[in-house]
Tab-separated table of C-alpha atoms and ligand atoms in Angstrom:
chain	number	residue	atom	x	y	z
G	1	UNK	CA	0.000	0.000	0.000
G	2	UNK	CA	1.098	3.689	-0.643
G	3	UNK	CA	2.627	5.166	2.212
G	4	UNK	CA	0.066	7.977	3.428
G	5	UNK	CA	1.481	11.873	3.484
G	6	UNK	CA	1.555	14.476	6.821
G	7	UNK	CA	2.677	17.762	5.322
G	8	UNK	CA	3.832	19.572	8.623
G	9	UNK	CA	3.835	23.037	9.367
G	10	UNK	CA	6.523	24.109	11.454
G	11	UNK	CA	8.516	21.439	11.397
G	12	UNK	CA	12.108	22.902	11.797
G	13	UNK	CA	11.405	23.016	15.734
G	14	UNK	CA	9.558	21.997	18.658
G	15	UNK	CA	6.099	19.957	18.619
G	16	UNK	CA	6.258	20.183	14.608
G	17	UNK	CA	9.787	18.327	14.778
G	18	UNK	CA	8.889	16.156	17.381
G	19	UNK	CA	5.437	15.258	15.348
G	20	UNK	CA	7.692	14.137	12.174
G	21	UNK	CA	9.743	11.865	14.122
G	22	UNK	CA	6.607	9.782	15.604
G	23	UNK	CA	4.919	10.090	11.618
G	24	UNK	CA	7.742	9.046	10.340
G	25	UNK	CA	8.236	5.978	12.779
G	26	UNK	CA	3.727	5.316	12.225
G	27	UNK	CA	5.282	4.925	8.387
G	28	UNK	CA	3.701	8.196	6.920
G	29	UNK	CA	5.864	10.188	3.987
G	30	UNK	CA	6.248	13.532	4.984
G	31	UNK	CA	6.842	16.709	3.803
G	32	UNK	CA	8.727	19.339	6.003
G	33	UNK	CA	7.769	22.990	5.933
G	34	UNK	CA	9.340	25.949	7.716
G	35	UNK	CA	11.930	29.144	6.898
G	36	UNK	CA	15.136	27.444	8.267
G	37	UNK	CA	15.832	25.282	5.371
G	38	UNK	CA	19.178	23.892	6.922
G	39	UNK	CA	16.972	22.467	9.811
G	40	UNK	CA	14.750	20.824	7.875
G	41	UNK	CA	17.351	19.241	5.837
G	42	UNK	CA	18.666	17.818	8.841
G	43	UNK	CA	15.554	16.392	9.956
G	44	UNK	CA	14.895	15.122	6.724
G	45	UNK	CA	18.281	13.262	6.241
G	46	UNK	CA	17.249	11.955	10.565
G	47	UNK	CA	14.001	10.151	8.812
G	48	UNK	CA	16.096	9.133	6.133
G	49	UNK	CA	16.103	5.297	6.894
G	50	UNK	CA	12.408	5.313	8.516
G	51	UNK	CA	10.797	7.482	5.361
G	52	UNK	CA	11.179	9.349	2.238
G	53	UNK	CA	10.594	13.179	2.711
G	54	UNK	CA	10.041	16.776	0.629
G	55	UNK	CA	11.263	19.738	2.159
G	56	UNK	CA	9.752	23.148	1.635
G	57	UNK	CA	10.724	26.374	2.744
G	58	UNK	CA	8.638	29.214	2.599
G	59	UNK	CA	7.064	32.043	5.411
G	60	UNK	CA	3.552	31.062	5.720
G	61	UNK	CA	2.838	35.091	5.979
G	62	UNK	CA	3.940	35.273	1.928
G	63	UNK	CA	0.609	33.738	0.553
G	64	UNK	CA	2.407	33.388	-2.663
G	65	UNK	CA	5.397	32.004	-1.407
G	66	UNK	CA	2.897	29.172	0.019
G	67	UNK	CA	1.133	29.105	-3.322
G	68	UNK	CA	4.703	28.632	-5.371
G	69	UNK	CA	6.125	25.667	-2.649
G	70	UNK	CA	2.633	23.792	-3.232
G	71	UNK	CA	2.925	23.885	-7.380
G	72	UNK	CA	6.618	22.520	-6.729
G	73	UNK	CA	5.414	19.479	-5.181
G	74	UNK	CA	5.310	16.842	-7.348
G	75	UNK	CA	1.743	16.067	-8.209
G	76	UNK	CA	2.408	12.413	-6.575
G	77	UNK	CA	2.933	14.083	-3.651
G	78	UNK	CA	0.246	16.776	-3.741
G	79	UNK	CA	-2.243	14.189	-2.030
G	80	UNK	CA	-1.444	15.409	1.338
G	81	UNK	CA	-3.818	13.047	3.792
G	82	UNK	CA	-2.622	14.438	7.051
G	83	UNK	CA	-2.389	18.672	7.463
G	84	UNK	CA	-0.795	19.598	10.428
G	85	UNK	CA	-1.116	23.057	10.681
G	86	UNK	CA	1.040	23.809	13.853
G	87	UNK	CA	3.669	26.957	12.415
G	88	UNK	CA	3.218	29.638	14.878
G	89	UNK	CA	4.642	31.548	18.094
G	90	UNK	CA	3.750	34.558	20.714
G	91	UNK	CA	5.716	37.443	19.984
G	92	UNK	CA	5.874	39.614	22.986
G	93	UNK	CA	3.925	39.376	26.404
G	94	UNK	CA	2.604	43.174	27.047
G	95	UNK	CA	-0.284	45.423	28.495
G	96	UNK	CA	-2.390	45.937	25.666
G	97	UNK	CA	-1.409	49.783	26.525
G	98	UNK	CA	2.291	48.509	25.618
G	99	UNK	CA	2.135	46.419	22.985
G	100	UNK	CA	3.840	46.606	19.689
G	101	UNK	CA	2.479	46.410	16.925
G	102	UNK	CA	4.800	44.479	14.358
G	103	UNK	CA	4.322	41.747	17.354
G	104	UNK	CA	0.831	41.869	16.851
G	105	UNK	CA	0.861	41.614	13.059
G	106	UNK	CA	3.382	38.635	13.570
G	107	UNK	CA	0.939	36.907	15.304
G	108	UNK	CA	-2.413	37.396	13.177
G	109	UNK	CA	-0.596	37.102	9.984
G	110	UNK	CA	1.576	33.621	11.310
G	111	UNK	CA	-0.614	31.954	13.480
G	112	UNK	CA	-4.096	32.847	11.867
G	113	UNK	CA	-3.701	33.781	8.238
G	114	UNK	CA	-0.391	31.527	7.621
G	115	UNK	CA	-2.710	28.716	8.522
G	116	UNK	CA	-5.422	29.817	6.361
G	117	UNK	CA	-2.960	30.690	3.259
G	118	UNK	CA	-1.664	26.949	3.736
G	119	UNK	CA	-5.114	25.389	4.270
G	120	UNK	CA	-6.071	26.779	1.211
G	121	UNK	CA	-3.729	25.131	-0.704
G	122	UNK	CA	-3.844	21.747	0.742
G	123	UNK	CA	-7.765	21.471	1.292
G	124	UNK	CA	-8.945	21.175	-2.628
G	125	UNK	CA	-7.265	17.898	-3.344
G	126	UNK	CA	-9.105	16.328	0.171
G	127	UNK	CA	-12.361	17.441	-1.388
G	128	UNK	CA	-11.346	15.811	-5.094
G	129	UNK	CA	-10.986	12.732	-3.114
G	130	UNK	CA	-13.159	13.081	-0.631
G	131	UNK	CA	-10.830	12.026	2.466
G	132	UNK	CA	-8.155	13.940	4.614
G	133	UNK	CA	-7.372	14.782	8.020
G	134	UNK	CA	-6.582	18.306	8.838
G	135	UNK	CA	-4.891	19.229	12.537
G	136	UNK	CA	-4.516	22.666	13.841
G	137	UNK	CA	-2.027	23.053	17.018
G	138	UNK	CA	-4.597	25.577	19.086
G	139	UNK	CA	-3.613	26.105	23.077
G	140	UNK	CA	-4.875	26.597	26.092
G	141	UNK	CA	-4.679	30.377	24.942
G	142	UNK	CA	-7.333	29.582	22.597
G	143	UNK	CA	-9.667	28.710	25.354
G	144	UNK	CA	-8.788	30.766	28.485
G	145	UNK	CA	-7.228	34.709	27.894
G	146	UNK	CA	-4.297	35.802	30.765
G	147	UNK	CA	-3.003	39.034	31.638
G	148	UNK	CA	-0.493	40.159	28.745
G	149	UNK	CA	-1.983	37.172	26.624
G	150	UNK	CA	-4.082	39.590	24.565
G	151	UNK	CA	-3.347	39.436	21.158
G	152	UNK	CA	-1.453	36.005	21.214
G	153	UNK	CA	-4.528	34.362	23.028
G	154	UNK	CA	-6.990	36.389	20.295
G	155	UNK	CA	-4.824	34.709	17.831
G	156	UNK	CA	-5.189	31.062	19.211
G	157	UNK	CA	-8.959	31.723	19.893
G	158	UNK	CA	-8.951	32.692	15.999
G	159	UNK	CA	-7.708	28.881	15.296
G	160	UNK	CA	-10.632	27.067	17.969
G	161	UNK	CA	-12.760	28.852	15.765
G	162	UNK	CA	-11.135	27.825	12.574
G	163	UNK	CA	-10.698	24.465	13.199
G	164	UNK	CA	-14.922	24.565	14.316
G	165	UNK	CA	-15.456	26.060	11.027
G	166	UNK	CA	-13.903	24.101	8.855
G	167	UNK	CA	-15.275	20.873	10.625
G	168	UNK	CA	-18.830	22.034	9.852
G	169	UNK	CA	-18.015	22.540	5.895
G	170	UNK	CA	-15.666	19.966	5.632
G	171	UNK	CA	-17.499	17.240	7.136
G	172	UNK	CA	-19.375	16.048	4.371
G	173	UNK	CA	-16.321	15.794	2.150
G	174	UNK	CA	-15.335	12.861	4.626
G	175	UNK	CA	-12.813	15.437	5.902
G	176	UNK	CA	-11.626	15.209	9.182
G	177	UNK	CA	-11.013	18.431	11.135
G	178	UNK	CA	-9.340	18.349	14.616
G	179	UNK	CA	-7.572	20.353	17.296
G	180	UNK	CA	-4.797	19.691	19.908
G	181	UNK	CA	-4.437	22.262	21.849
G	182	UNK	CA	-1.471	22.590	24.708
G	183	UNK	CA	-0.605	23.810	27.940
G	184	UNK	CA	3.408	24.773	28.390
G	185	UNK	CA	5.485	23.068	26.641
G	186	UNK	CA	9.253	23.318	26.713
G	187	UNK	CA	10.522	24.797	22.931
G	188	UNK	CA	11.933	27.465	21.478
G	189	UNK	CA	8.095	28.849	22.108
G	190	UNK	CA	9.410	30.915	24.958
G	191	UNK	CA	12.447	32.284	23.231
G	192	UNK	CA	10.585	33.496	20.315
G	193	UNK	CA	7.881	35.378	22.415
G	194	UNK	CA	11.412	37.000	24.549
G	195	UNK	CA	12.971	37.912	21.451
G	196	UNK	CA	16.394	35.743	22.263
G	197	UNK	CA	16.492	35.922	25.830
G	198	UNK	CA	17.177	32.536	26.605
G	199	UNK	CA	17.644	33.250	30.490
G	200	UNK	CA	13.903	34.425	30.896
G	201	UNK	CA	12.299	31.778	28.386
G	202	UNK	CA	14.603	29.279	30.743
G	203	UNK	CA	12.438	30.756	33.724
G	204	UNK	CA	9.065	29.689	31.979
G	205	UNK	CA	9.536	25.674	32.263
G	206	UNK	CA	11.383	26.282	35.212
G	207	UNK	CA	10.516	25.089	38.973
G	208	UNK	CA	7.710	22.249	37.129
G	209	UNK	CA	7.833	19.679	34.489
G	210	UNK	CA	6.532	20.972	31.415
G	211	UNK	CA	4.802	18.841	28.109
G	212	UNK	CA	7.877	18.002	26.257
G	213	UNK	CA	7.281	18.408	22.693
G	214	UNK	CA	7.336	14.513	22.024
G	215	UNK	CA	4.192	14.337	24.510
G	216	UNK	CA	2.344	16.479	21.887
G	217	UNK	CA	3.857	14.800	19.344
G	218	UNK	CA	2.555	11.442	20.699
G	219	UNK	CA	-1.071	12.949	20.789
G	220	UNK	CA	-0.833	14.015	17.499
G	221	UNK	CA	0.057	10.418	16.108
G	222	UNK	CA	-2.570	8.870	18.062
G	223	UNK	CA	-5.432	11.455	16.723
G	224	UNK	CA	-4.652	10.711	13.114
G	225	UNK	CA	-4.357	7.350	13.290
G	226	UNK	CA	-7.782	6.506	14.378
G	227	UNK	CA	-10.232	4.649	12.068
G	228	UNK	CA	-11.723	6.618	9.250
G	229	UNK	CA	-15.230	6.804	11.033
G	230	UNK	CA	-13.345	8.317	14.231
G	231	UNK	CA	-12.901	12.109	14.469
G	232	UNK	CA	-11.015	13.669	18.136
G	233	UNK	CA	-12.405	16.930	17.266
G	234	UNK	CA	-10.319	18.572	20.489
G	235	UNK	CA	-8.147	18.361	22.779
G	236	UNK	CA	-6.762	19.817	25.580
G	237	UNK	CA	-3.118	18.578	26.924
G	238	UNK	CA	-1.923	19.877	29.858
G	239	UNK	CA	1.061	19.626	31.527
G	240	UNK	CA	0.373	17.644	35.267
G	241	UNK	CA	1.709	20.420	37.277
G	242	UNK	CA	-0.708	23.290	35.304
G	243	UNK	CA	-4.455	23.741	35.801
G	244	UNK	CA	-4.662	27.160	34.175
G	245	UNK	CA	-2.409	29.137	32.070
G	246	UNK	CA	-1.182	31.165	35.122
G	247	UNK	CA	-1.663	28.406	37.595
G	248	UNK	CA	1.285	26.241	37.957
G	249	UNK	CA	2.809	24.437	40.688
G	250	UNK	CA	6.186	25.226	40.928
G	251	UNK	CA	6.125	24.281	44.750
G	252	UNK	CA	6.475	27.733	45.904
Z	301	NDP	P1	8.786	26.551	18.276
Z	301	NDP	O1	9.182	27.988	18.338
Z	301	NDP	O2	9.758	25.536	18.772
Z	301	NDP	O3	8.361	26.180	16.776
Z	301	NDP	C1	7.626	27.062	15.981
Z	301	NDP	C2	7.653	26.543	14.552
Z	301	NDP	O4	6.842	27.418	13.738
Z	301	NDP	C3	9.050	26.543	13.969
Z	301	NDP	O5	9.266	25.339	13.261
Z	301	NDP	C4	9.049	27.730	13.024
Z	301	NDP	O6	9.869	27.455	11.891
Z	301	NDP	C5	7.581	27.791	12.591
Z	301	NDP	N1	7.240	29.151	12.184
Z	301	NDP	C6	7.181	30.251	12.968
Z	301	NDP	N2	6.933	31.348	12.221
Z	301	NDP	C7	6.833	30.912	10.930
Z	301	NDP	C8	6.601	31.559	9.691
Z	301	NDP	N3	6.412	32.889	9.623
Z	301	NDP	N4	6.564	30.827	8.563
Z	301	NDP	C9	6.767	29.484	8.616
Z	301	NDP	N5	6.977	28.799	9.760
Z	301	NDP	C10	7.024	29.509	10.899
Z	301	NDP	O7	7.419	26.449	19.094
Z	301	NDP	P2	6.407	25.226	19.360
Z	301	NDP	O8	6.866	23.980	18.736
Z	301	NDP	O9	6.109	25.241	20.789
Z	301	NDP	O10	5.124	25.795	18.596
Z	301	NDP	C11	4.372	25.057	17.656
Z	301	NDP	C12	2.895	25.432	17.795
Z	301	NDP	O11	2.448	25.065	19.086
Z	301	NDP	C13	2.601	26.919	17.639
Z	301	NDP	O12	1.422	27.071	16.879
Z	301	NDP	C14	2.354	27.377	19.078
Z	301	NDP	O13	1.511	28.491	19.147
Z	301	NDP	C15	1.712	26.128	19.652
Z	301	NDP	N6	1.720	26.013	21.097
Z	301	NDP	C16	2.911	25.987	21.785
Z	301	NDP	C17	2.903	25.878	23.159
Z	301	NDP	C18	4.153	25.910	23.982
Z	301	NDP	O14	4.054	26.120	25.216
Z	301	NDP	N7	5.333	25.696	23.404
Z	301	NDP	C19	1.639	25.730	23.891
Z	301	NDP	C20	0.463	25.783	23.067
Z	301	NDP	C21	0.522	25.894	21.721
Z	301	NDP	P3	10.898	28.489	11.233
Z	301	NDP	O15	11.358	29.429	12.300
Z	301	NDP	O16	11.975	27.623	10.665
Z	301	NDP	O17	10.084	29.144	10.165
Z	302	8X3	C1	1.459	28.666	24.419
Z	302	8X3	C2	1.272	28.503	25.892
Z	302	8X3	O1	0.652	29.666	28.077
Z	302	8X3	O2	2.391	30.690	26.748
Z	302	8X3	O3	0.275	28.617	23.701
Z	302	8X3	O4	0.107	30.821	26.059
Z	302	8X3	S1	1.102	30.002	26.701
């Protein structure tokens, strides 16, 4: 049988990287998307003996940049089964008062239209054949707001309701539509939302054990390799130690 293909958003880091690992080991073919191209070559060349992989490297923000990596795919591998749809960060953690606003921009444009430019792309050939699975990475900022959250938690809410949407027009195209959405988990998350400052993202997963990016990864595998007549529409994956986004033990 044909080996079935996860195209991967964000897969040069964290939960995305971690999710191509387990996909590759379930036997899925996978292609690798994200700017660092080095990266994904490296992952790629990892999966070498477990699976054959595409790499493509575009900013999910440049809607034709998304549009030109698709049309390079060969058409063999344009029928993507599994979409994970999991590029996107914070940028920043401000008052509203104080925010900036090329971090907000990041954030609608990455995490919200990034997944819509790429959804766009990949969704058509599910509905010629009338299958596909389609997972957006939410969080547990898509379902509760915190203090500084703001625009980054507006953003996440923006993919709950995405991923609702497209479940109710997808669903009789035999398209699956599902969400996982995470507590803390330790990745270069934190460093991206503090700009480079390693010692305060460090602080963040500090004091606790946090979701490690394989635990997400895990989930992933195990929601899109259920039977065809079995849709997890949504999860939420929390780390043991954190019952709200600013509740967390740290024993203190
Ligand atoms: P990482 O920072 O480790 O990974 C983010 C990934 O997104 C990278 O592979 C990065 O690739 C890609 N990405 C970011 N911006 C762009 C862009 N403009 N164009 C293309 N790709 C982009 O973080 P995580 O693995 O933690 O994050 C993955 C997802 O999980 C995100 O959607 C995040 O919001 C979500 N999440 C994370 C949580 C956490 O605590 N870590 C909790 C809840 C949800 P590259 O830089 O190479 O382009
Ligand atoms: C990422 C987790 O708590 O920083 O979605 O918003 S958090």
């Amino acid at each position: 049988m044909t080996k079935k293909i996860a195209l991967i958003t964000g897969a040069s880091s964290g939960i995305g990287w971690a999710t191509a690992e387990v996909l590759a080991q379930q036997g899925f073919r996978l292609i690798l998307c994200g700017r660092r191209a080095e990266r994904l070559e490296t992952l790629a060349q990892k999966l070498l003996d477990q699976t054959e992989s595409k790499t493509l490297v575009f900013d999910v923000r440049d809607r034709e940049a998304v549009v030109r990596a698709w049309a390079s795919l060969p058409e063999a591998w344009q029928s993507v089964h599994v979409l994970i749809n999991n590029a996107g960060n914070a940028h920043g953690l401000d008052f509203i008062q104080e925010g900036q606003l090329e971090d907000w921009e990041a954030m609608l444009d990455i995490n919200v239209k990034g997944l819509l430019y790429v959804s766009q792309v990949v969704i058509p050939q599910m509905v010629a054949r009338q299958e596909g699975h389609i997972l957006n990475i939410g969080s547990l900022a898509g379902k509760e707001v915190y203090p500084k959250g703001n625009v980054y938690c507006a953003s996440k809410h923006a993919v709950d309701a995405l991923t609702q949407g497209m479940r109710m027009d997808l669903y009789k195209q035999g398209i699956r539509v599902s969400a996982v959405n995470p507590g803390l988990v330790a990745t270069e998350f934190s460093e991206v939302r503090f700009k480079g400052d390693a010692e305060r993202a460090k602080k963040v997963y500090e004091g606790y054990a946090p979701l490690l990016a394989r635990d997400i990864a895990e989930v992933i595998a195990f929601v899109v390799s259920r039977p065809a007549h079995v849709n997890i529409a949504d999860l939420l994956v929390l780390p043991t130690a954190q019952a709200a986004s600013y509740l967390v033990n740290r024993g203190e």
